[in-house]
Amino acid sequence: MAEGEEKKTKRGAGRPRRLDPETIVATARRIIEEEGVAALSMRRVAKEVGSTPMALYHYVRDKDELLLLTLAGVSAQFPRPELPADPRARLITAAVHMHQVLAQVPWVLKVLELGGLTDKQALWIAEEIIDSAMACGLSAGQAVATYRTIWYFVYGDLVFRASAARRAAEPDRKQHWPAMLTEEDAAELPRLTALAPRWEELQRYDIAEQLAAIVDGLLSRAGGAGRAAEREPGAQEPHM
Amino acid sequence: MAEGEEKKTKRGAGRPRRLDPETIVATARRIIEEEGVAALSMRRVAKEVGSTPMALYHYVRDKDELLLLTLAGVSAQFPRPELPADPRARLITAAVHMHQVLAQVPWVLKVLELGGLTDKQALWIAEEIIDSAMACGLSAGQAVATYRTIWYFVYGDLVFRASAARRAAEPDRKQHWPAMLTEEDAAELPRLTALAPRWEELQRYDIAEQLAAIVDGLLSRAGGAGRAAEREPGAQEPHM
DNA sequence: ACCTGAACACCGTTCAAGT
DNA sequence: ACCTGAACACCGTTCAAGT
């Protein structure tokens, strides 16, 4: 057997391991996609790959690391949209795309909460948003802050979208709002009291509209129109 | 014994129950405050109130309901700030206050994700934000949407603040960004590549500043200056 | 190096039984 | 009505041992 000779190559044809990281991660991802993050457990993955729970710990340090690894490649499943040339429109289009993609893979939210962005193939969205913001006259610092603000907003929207959907699926659980308002609150909370009867119709919420509005506010911070990087003290121009 | 006579009063002096909902909820809240939401379990609460896990299920339908009940009264611990008269400043002040209070009770975030706002004493913040937005000329629907947008943003910021803090406490876990950028990405991701070396300094992020910017954008949607409710078709004026 | 098995210290919740 | 005890079907992770 040639196994001994091939041992020095870290990942050669010889010495097939019973387990390999790709299978572990792919299995974890499948479980999450089919049954949600809550269904993922080390024991479950071990069972499905035909091994024992502790064998997995040779490939990942703990469950959180496995969770983070399931992120890789997810965004590549979605086609990259054509973006408009106008930087403001481009920024909004990229942000709406980010929202729309994540709405289709809601489990990703739970994983993103654990750590940073680990899917390299999603970085183009940050690139486009930051680049658009700078093209609109923001400094690099402002552009990065703008990206964060947009991300926080998109994330928050998606979390409560999922939360509302969960609650709607369990209608016997008591809804607290606006039912909890009583007559006595009218003096303290006049607006809410007045709006309560037509609360349903007031729930219309268009993410693209909100995004356009907040982007307007964020871009209005620009010191001058267009071309910003020059104004930034110590800014290095990106090569392009 | 007078117990029989007092039985019809639902909550009289007689028939002291071994368990009562207040103690259960207070114990749950104490555990969460001291050790985080992850430390809360039905078994743990039962042990601390000197009972068995299943006894709790006579007072709450499940763990989620108990979690939701821990929210009540939390916001009352924080002094209500003086708000400026100018509606735009009032909106921003209320939003910053919401952010600042929640930053001090981070466990609340996890519970809010489960359902709606259940702490009645926090409703004044929504009241002030919606009222300010309408005073700035937004329709009721726009004002409610503005509240939601601000809430999503605040929530998102707090989640990733907590997340970054957790990651910072575990420095041996690999940080993915911007270390994962390679030379080859320079062509695809020129801005990120250019910004990567000074990523640290670009992380300055002022929540009040961002809030002010997005509020500007949201309020710029107003159809006219000032006094809005009249323009709203079918709007009922709050009594005030 | 890679993997197993047993064990530790837990979970939420159902069910049947007690008072 | 209120509570207990046993049981079911799970968890993540440590540790010592095997090959």
Coordinates of C-alpha atoms (C1' of nucleotides) in Angstrom, one line a residue:
Chain A
M1 CA 0.0 0.0 0.0
A2 CA 1.2 3.5 -0.9
E3 CA -0.5 5.1 2.0
G4 CA 2.7 5.7 3.9
E5 CA 4.2 7.7 1.0
E6 CA 1.2 9.9 0.6
K7 CA 1.0 10.8 4.2
K8 CA 3.0 14.0 3.9
T9 CA 0.6 15.5 1.4
K10 CA -2.1 17.0 3.5
R11 CA -5.0 16.3 1.3
G12 CA -4.1 13.7 -1.3
A13 CA -5.9 10.7 -2.9
G14 CA -4.6 8.3 -0.3
R15 CA -5.8 7.6 3.2
P16 CA -9.5 8.3 2.8
R17 CA -10.8 9.6 6.1
R18 CA -14.2 8.2 7.2
L19 CA -15.2 11.8 7.9
D20 CA -14.4 15.0 6.1
P21 CA -15.3 18.6 6.8
E22 CA -17.3 19.1 3.6
T23 CA -19.7 16.3 4.4
I24 CA -20.1 17.5 8.0
V25 CA -20.8 21.1 6.9
A26 CA -23.1 20.0 4.1
T27 CA -25.1 17.8 6.4
A28 CA -25.4 20.5 8.9
R29 CA -26.6 22.9 6.3
R30 CA -29.2 20.5 5.0
I31 CA -30.6 19.9 8.4
I32 CA -30.8 23.6 9.0
E33 CA -32.4 24.3 5.6
E34 CA -35.0 21.6 6.1
E35 CA -35.8 22.0 9.8
G36 CA -34.4 25.3 11.0
V37 CA -31.4 26.2 13.2
A38 CA -33.1 24.8 16.3
A39 CA -33.0 21.3 14.8
L40 CA -29.3 21.3 14.4
S41 CA -27.4 19.4 17.0
M42 CA -24.0 17.7 17.1
R43 CA -25.6 14.4 17.8
R44 CA -28.0 14.8 14.9
V45 CA -25.2 15.6 12.5
A46 CA -23.1 12.7 13.8
K47 CA -26.0 10.3 13.3
E48 CA -26.6 11.5 9.8
V49 CA -23.0 11.2 8.7
G50 CA -22.8 7.7 10.4
S51 CA -20.4 8.7 13.1
T52 CA -20.4 9.6 16.8
P53 CA -20.8 13.1 18.2
M54 CA -17.3 13.4 19.5
A55 CA -15.8 12.6 16.1
L56 CA -17.1 15.9 14.8
Y57 CA -14.9 17.7 17.3
H58 CA -11.8 16.8 15.3
Y59 CA -13.1 19.1 12.6
V60 CA -14.9 21.9 14.4
R61 CA -14.1 23.4 17.8
D62 CA -17.7 23.5 18.8
K63 CA -21.3 23.9 17.6
D64 CA -21.0 27.6 17.0
E65 CA -18.1 27.1 14.6
L66 CA -20.0 24.5 12.7
L67 CA -22.9 26.9 12.4
L68 CA -20.6 29.6 11.0
L69 CA -19.2 27.2 8.5
T70 CA -22.7 26.5 7.1
L71 CA -22.8 30.1 5.8
A72 CA -20.2 29.6 3.1
G73 CA -21.6 29.5 -0.4
V74 CA -25.1 30.3 0.5
S75 CA -25.2 33.6 -1.3
A76 CA -23.8 32.1 -4.4
Q77 CA -27.1 30.3 -5.0
F78 CA -28.7 33.6 -5.8
P79 CA -28.1 35.3 -9.1
R80 CA -26.3 38.6 -8.9
P81 CA -28.6 41.4 -10.1
E82 CA -27.8 44.0 -12.7
L83 CA -27.2 47.3 -10.8
P84 CA -28.0 50.7 -12.2
A85 CA -25.2 53.1 -12.9
D86 CA -26.5 56.0 -10.8
P87 CA -24.9 55.5 -7.4
R88 CA -27.9 56.3 -5.2
A89 CA -30.1 53.9 -7.2
R90 CA -27.2 51.4 -7.1
L91 CA -27.0 51.6 -3.3
I92 CA -30.7 51.1 -2.9
T93 CA -30.8 48.2 -5.4
A94 CA -28.0 46.4 -3.6
A95 CA -29.6 46.9 -0.2
V96 CA -33.0 45.7 -1.5
H97 CA -31.3 42.7 -3.0
M98 CA -29.6 41.9 0.3
H99 CA -32.9 42.1 2.1
Q100 CA -34.6 39.9 -0.5
V101 CA -32.0 37.2 -0.6
L102 CA -31.9 36.9 3.2
A103 CA -35.7 36.8 3.3
Q104 CA -35.4 33.6 1.3
V105 CA -32.9 32.0 3.7
P106 CA -34.2 33.1 7.1
W107 CA -32.0 30.6 9.0
V108 CA -29.0 32.6 7.9
L109 CA -30.0 35.4 10.3
K110 CA -29.5 33.2 13.4
V111 CA -26.1 32.3 12.2
L112 CA -25.0 35.8 11.3
E113 CA -25.9 36.9 14.8
L114 CA -23.1 34.7 16.1
G115 CA -20.3 36.4 14.3
G116 CA -19.3 38.3 11.3
L117 CA -19.9 37.8 7.7
T118 CA -18.2 34.6 6.7
D119 CA -19.5 34.1 3.2
K120 CA -17.0 35.7 0.9
Q121 CA -19.3 35.6 -2.0
A122 CA -21.6 38.0 -0.3
L123 CA -19.0 40.7 0.0
W124 CA -19.8 42.3 -3.3
I125 CA -22.9 43.7 -1.6
A126 CA -20.8 45.6 0.9
E127 CA -18.5 46.7 -1.8
E128 CA -21.3 48.1 -3.9
I129 CA -23.0 49.9 -1.0
I130 CA -19.7 51.4 0.3
D131 CA -18.6 52.3 -3.2
S132 CA -22.0 53.9 -4.1
A133 CA -22.0 55.9 -0.9
M134 CA -18.5 57.2 -1.6
A135 CA -19.5 58.0 -5.2
C136 CA -22.3 60.1 -3.7
G137 CA -19.8 62.2 -1.8
L138 CA -19.5 60.4 1.6
S139 CA -16.1 59.9 3.2
A140 CA -14.9 56.3 3.7
G141 CA -15.9 56.5 7.3
Q142 CA -19.3 57.7 6.5
A143 CA -19.7 55.1 3.8
V144 CA -18.8 52.3 6.1
A145 CA -21.2 53.7 8.7
T146 CA -23.9 53.9 6.1
Y147 CA -23.3 50.2 5.2
R148 CA -23.7 49.3 8.9
T149 CA -26.8 51.4 9.3
I150 CA -28.4 49.8 6.3
W151 CA -27.4 46.3 7.5
Y152 CA -28.8 46.9 10.9
F153 CA -32.1 48.1 9.5
V154 CA -32.4 45.1 7.0
Y155 CA -31.5 42.7 9.8
G156 CA -34.0 44.2 12.2
D157 CA -36.8 44.0 9.6
L158 CA -36.1 40.4 8.8
V159 CA -36.0 39.3 12.4
F160 CA -39.4 40.8 13.2
R161 CA -40.8 39.6 9.9
A162 CA -39.9 36.0 11.0
S163 CA -41.1 36.7 14.5
A164 CA -44.5 37.9 13.2
A165 CA -44.8 34.9 11.0
R166 CA -44.1 32.6 13.9
R167 CA -46.7 34.3 16.0
A168 CA -49.2 34.2 13.2
A169 CA -48.7 30.4 13.1
E170 CA -49.7 30.2 16.8
P171 CA -52.9 32.3 16.9
D172 CA -54.0 31.1 20.4
R173 CA -51.1 32.9 22.0
K174 CA -52.2 36.3 23.2
Q175 CA -51.4 39.2 21.1
H176 CA -50.4 42.1 23.3
W177 CA -50.7 45.0 21.0
P178 CA -52.8 47.2 20.7
A179 CA -55.3 45.1 22.8
M180 CA -53.5 46.0 26.0
L181 CA -54.5 49.7 25.7
T182 CA -57.3 50.6 28.0
E183 CA -59.5 53.7 28.4
E184 CA -57.2 55.0 31.1
D185 CA -54.3 55.2 28.7
A186 CA -56.1 57.7 26.4
A187 CA -54.7 60.6 28.4
E188 CA -51.1 59.2 28.5
L189 CA -51.0 57.8 25.0
P190 CA -53.4 59.8 22.9
R191 CA -51.8 59.0 19.5
L192 CA -51.7 55.3 20.1
T193 CA -55.2 55.3 21.4
A194 CA -56.5 57.2 18.4
L195 CA -54.6 55.0 16.0
A196 CA -55.5 51.7 17.7
P197 CA -58.8 51.1 15.8
R198 CA -57.2 51.3 12.5
W199 CA -54.0 49.6 13.5
E200 CA -54.4 46.9 10.8
E201 CA -54.4 49.2 7.9
L202 CA -51.5 51.2 9.3
Q203 CA -49.3 48.1 9.1
R204 CA -48.5 48.6 5.4
Y205 CA -44.8 48.6 5.3
D206 CA -42.7 48.8 2.1
I207 CA -39.1 48.0 2.7
A208 CA -37.8 49.6 -0.5
E209 CA -39.6 52.8 0.4
Q210 CA -38.1 52.9 3.9
L211 CA -34.7 52.1 2.5
A212 CA -35.0 54.9 0.0
A213 CA -35.9 57.3 2.7
I214 CA -33.1 56.4 5.1
V215 CA -30.6 56.4 2.3
D216 CA -31.7 59.9 1.4
G217 CA -30.9 60.9 5.0
L218 CA -27.6 59.1 5.1
L219 CA -26.5 60.6 1.7
S220 CA -27.5 64.1 2.7
R221 CA -24.4 64.0 5.0
A222 CA -22.2 64.3 1.9
G223 CA -20.0 67.4 2.2
G224 CA -20.0 68.0 -1.6
A225 CA -21.7 66.6 -4.6
G226 CA -20.1 63.5 -6.2
R227 CA -16.4 62.5 -5.9
A228 CA -15.6 62.3 -2.2
A229 CA -12.4 60.5 -1.6
E230 CA -10.4 63.6 -2.2
R231 CA -11.9 65.4 0.8
E232 CA -11.1 62.5 3.1
P233 CA -8.0 63.4 5.2
G234 CA -5.4 60.6 4.6
A235 CA -7.7 58.7 2.3
Q236 CA -6.1 56.2 -0.1
E237 CA -7.8 56.1 -3.4
P238 CA -8.9 52.6 -4.4
H239 CA -7.3 51.5 -7.6
M240 CA -10.1 52.1 -10.0
Chain B
M1 CA -61.6 27.3 58.9
A2 CA -62.9 30.2 56.8
E3 CA -61.2 29.0 53.7
G4 CA -64.3 27.6 52.2
E5 CA -66.0 31.0 52.4
E6 CA -63.2 32.9 50.7
K7 CA -62.9 30.5 47.9
K8 CA -65.1 32.4 45.5
T9 CA -62.9 35.5 45.7
K10 CA -60.3 34.8 43.1
R11 CA -57.4 36.4 45.0
G12 CA -58.3 37.0 48.6
A13 CA -56.4 36.6 51.8
G14 CA -57.4 32.9 52.3
R15 CA -55.9 29.8 50.7
P16 CA -52.4 30.8 50.3
R17 CA -51.0 29.0 47.3
R18 CA -47.5 27.6 47.6
L19 CA -46.7 29.1 44.3
D20 CA -47.8 32.4 42.8
P21 CA -47.1 33.9 39.4
E22 CA -45.3 37.0 40.7
T23 CA -42.7 34.8 42.4
I24 CA -42.2 32.7 39.4
V25 CA -41.8 35.6 37.1
A26 CA -39.6 37.5 39.5
T27 CA -37.3 34.5 39.9
A28 CA -37.1 34.0 36.2
R29 CA -36.2 37.7 35.7
R30 CA -33.5 37.5 38.4
I31 CA -31.9 34.5 36.8
I32 CA -31.9 36.2 33.4
E33 CA -30.5 39.4 34.7
E34 CA -27.7 37.7 36.6
E35 CA -26.8 35.0 34.1
G36 CA -28.4 35.7 30.8
V37 CA -31.4 34.3 28.9
A38 CA -29.5 31.1 28.2
A39 CA -29.3 30.3 31.9
L40 CA -33.1 30.3 32.2
S41 CA -34.7 26.9 32.4
M42 CA -38.0 25.7 33.8
R43 CA -36.1 23.3 36.0
R44 CA -33.9 26.0 37.3
V45 CA -36.8 28.3 38.2
A46 CA -38.6 25.4 39.8
K47 CA -35.6 24.6 41.9
E48 CA -35.2 28.2 43.0
V49 CA -38.8 28.6 44.0
G50 CA -38.7 25.3 45.8
S51 CA -41.0 23.4 43.6
T52 CA -41.0 21.0 40.7
P53 CA -40.7 21.9 37.0
M54 CA -44.3 20.8 36.2
A55 CA -45.8 23.0 38.9
L56 CA -44.9 26.0 36.8
Y57 CA -47.0 24.8 34.0
H58 CA -50.1 25.7 36.0
Y59 CA -49.1 29.4 35.7
V60 CA -47.5 29.6 32.3
R61 CA -48.2 27.7 29.2
D62 CA -44.6 27.2 28.3
K63 CA -41.1 28.6 28.6
D64 CA -41.7 31.3 25.9
E65 CA -44.7 32.7 27.9
L66 CA -42.6 32.9 31.0
L67 CA -39.9 34.7 29.0
L68 CA -42.4 37.2 27.7
L69 CA -43.7 37.8 31.2
T70 CA -40.3 38.8 32.5
L71 CA -40.5 41.9 30.3
A72 CA -43.2 43.6 32.4
G73 CA -41.9 46.5 34.4
V74 CA -38.4 46.5 33.1
S75 CA -38.6 49.9 31.4
A76 CA -40.1 51.5 34.6
Q77 CA -36.7 51.1 36.2
F78 CA -35.3 53.8 34.0
P79 CA -36.1 57.5 34.5
R80 CA -38.1 59.1 31.7
P81 CA -36.1 61.8 30.1
E82 CA -37.2 65.4 29.5
L83 CA -38.0 65.7 25.8
P84 CA -37.4 68.8 23.8
A85 CA -40.5 70.6 22.4
D86 CA -39.3 70.6 18.7
P87 CA -40.7 67.5 17.2
R88 CA -37.7 66.4 15.2
A89 CA -35.4 66.8 18.3
R90 CA -38.1 65.0 20.3
L91 CA -38.2 62.1 17.9
I92 CA -34.4 61.7 18.0
T93 CA -34.2 62.0 21.7
A94 CA -36.9 59.4 22.3
A95 CA -35.1 57.0 19.9
V96 CA -31.7 57.6 21.4
H97 CA -33.3 56.9 24.8
M98 CA -34.8 53.7 23.6
H99 CA -31.4 52.6 22.4
Q100 CA -29.7 53.6 25.5
V101 CA -32.1 51.9 27.9
L102 CA -32.0 48.6 25.9
A103 CA -28.2 48.8 25.8
Q104 CA -28.3 48.5 29.6
V105 CA -30.6 45.5 29.6
P106 CA -29.3 43.5 26.7
W107 CA -31.2 40.3 27.7
V108 CA -34.4 42.1 26.8
L109 CA -33.5 41.8 23.1
K110 CA -33.7 38.1 23.1
V111 CA -37.1 38.2 24.7
L112 CA -38.4 40.9 22.4
E113 CA -37.6 38.7 19.4
L114 CA -40.2 36.2 20.6
G115 CA -43.1 38.5 20.4
G116 CA -44.4 42.0 20.6
L117 CA -43.8 44.7 23.0
T118 CA -45.4 43.5 26.3
D119 CA -44.2 46.2 28.7
K120 CA -46.9 48.7 28.8
Q121 CA -44.7 51.2 30.5
A122 CA -42.5 51.4 27.4
L123 CA -45.3 52.4 25.1
W124 CA -44.7 56.1 25.8
I125 CA -41.6 55.9 23.5
A126 CA -43.7 54.7 20.6
E127 CA -46.3 57.4 21.4
E128 CA -43.6 60.1 21.3
I129 CA -42.0 58.9 18.1
I130 CA -45.3 58.5 16.3
D131 CA -46.6 61.8 17.6
S132 CA -43.4 63.6 16.7
A133 CA -43.4 62.2 13.2
M134 CA -47.0 63.3 12.7
A135 CA -46.2 66.7 14.1
C136 CA -43.4 66.9 11.5
G137 CA -46.0 66.4 8.7
L138 CA -46.1 62.6 8.2
S139 CA -49.4 60.8 7.8
A140 CA -50.4 58.2 10.5
G141 CA -49.2 55.4 8.2
Q142 CA -45.9 57.1 7.5
A143 CA -45.4 57.8 11.2
V144 CA -46.0 54.2 12.2
A145 CA -43.7 53.0 9.4
T146 CA -41.1 55.5 10.7
Y147 CA -41.4 54.0 14.2
R148 CA -40.9 50.6 12.8
T149 CA -37.9 51.6 10.8
I150 CA -36.3 53.3 13.8
W151 CA -37.0 50.3 16.0
Y152 CA -35.5 47.9 13.4
F153 CA -32.4 50.0 13.2
V154 CA -32.0 50.3 17.0
Y155 CA -32.6 46.6 17.4
G156 CA -30.1 45.7 14.7
D157 CA -27.4 47.9 16.2
L158 CA -27.9 46.4 19.7
V159 CA -27.8 42.8 18.4
F160 CA -24.5 43.3 16.7
R161 CA -23.1 45.3 19.5
A162 CA -23.7 42.4 21.8
S163 CA -22.4 40.0 19.2
A164 CA -19.2 42.0 18.8
A165 CA -18.8 42.0 22.6
R166 CA -19.2 38.3 22.8
R167 CA -16.6 37.8 20.0
A168 CA -14.2 40.1 21.7
A169 CA -14.4 38.0 24.8
E170 CA -13.3 35.0 22.8
P171 CA -10.3 36.3 20.9
D172 CA -9.0 32.9 19.9
R173 CA -11.9 32.4 17.6
K174 CA -10.9 33.4 14.1
Q175 CA -12.1 36.8 12.9
H176 CA -13.2 36.6 9.3
W177 CA -13.1 40.1 8.3
P178 CA -11.2 41.8 6.7
A179 CA -8.6 39.1 7.0
M180 CA -10.3 36.9 4.5
L181 CA -9.6 39.3 1.6
T182 CA -6.8 38.2 -0.6
E183 CA -4.8 39.8 -3.4
E184 CA -7.0 38.2 -5.9
D185 CA -10.1 40.1 -4.5
A186 CA -8.6 43.5 -5.3
A187 CA -10.1 43.5 -8.8
E188 CA -13.5 42.3 -7.7
L189 CA -13.6 44.3 -4.4
P190 CA -11.5 47.4 -4.9
R191 CA -13.1 49.6 -2.3
L192 CA -13.0 46.9 0.4
T193 CA -9.4 46.1 -0.5
A194 CA -8.4 49.7 -0.3
L195 CA -10.2 50.3 3.0
A196 CA -9.0 47.1 4.6
P197 CA -5.7 48.4 6.0
R198 CA -7.5 51.2 7.9
W199 CA -10.5 49.1 8.8
E200 CA -10.0 49.8 12.6
E201 CA -10.3 53.5 12.3
L202 CA -13.3 53.3 10.0
Q203 CA -15.3 51.5 12.7
R204 CA -16.2 54.7 14.5
Y205 CA -19.9 54.6 14.7
D206 CA -22.1 57.2 16.5
I207 CA -25.7 55.9 16.9
A208 CA -27.1 59.4 17.5
E209 CA -25.5 60.7 14.3
Q210 CA -26.9 57.8 12.3
L211 CA -30.3 58.2 13.9
A212 CA -30.4 61.9 13.1
A213 CA -29.5 61.1 9.4
I214 CA -32.1 58.4 8.9
V215 CA -34.7 60.6 10.7
D216 CA -34.0 63.4 8.3
G217 CA -34.6 61.0 5.4
L218 CA -37.8 59.6 6.9
L219 CA -39.2 63.1 7.7
S220 CA -38.4 64.4 4.3
R221 CA -41.3 62.3 3.2
A222 CA -43.7 64.8 4.7
G223 CA -46.1 66.3 2.3
G224 CA -46.3 69.7 3.9
A225 CA -44.5 71.5 6.7
G226 CA -45.8 71.0 10.2
R227 CA -49.4 69.9 11.2
A228 CA -50.1 66.8 9.3
A229 CA -53.2 65.0 10.6
E230 CA -55.6 67.2 8.6
R231 CA -54.1 66.0 5.3
E232 CA -54.7 62.3 6.2
P233 CA -57.8 61.0 4.5
G234 CA -60.1 59.6 7.2
A235 CA -57.7 60.4 10.0
Q236 CA -59.1 60.7 13.5
E237 CA -57.5 63.5 15.5
P238 CA -56.2 62.2 18.8
H239 CA -58.0 64.1 21.6
M240 CA -55.3 66.5 22.5
Chain C
dA1 C1' -4.4 11.5 13.9
dC2 C1' -8.8 10.0 14.1
dC3 C1' -12.4 7.8 16.4
dT4 C1' -15.4 5.4 20.1
dG5 C1' -18.0 4.8 24.5
dA6 C1' -19.2 6.1 28.8
dA7 C1' -20.3 9.7 31.6
dC8 C1' -21.6 14.4 33.4
dA9 C1' -24.7 17.8 33.8
dC10 C1' -28.2 19.3 31.8
dC11 C1' -32.9 20.4 28.7
dG12 C1' -38.8 21.1 27.7
dT13 C1' -42.7 18.7 28.1
dT14 C1' -46.3 14.6 28.5
dC15 C1' -48.6 11.7 31.3
dA16 C1' -50.7 9.4 35.2
dA17 C1' -51.3 9.9 39.8
dG18 C1' -51.9 12.1 44.1
dT19 C1' -54.3 15.6 47.5
Chain D
dA1 C1' -57.2 23.2 41.5
dC2 C1' -52.7 22.5 42.4
dC3 C1' -48.8 19.7 42.7
dT4 C1' -45.5 15.5 42.3
dG5 C1' -42.7 11.7 40.2
dA6 C1' -41.4 9.1 36.6
dA7 C1' -40.5 9.0 32.1
dC8 C1' -39.5 10.4 27.1
dA9 C1' -36.7 12.1 24.0
dC10 C1' -33.3 14.9 23.8
dC11 C1' -28.8 18.4 24.5
dG12 C1' -23.1 20.1 24.3
dT13 C1' -19.0 18.7 25.9
dT14 C1' -15.1 16.3 28.8
dC15 C1' -12.5 12.5 29.5
dA16 C1' -10.0 8.1 29.0
dA17 C1' -9.3 4.7 26.0
dG18 C1' -8.7 2.5 21.6
dT19 C1' -6.4 1.9 16.7

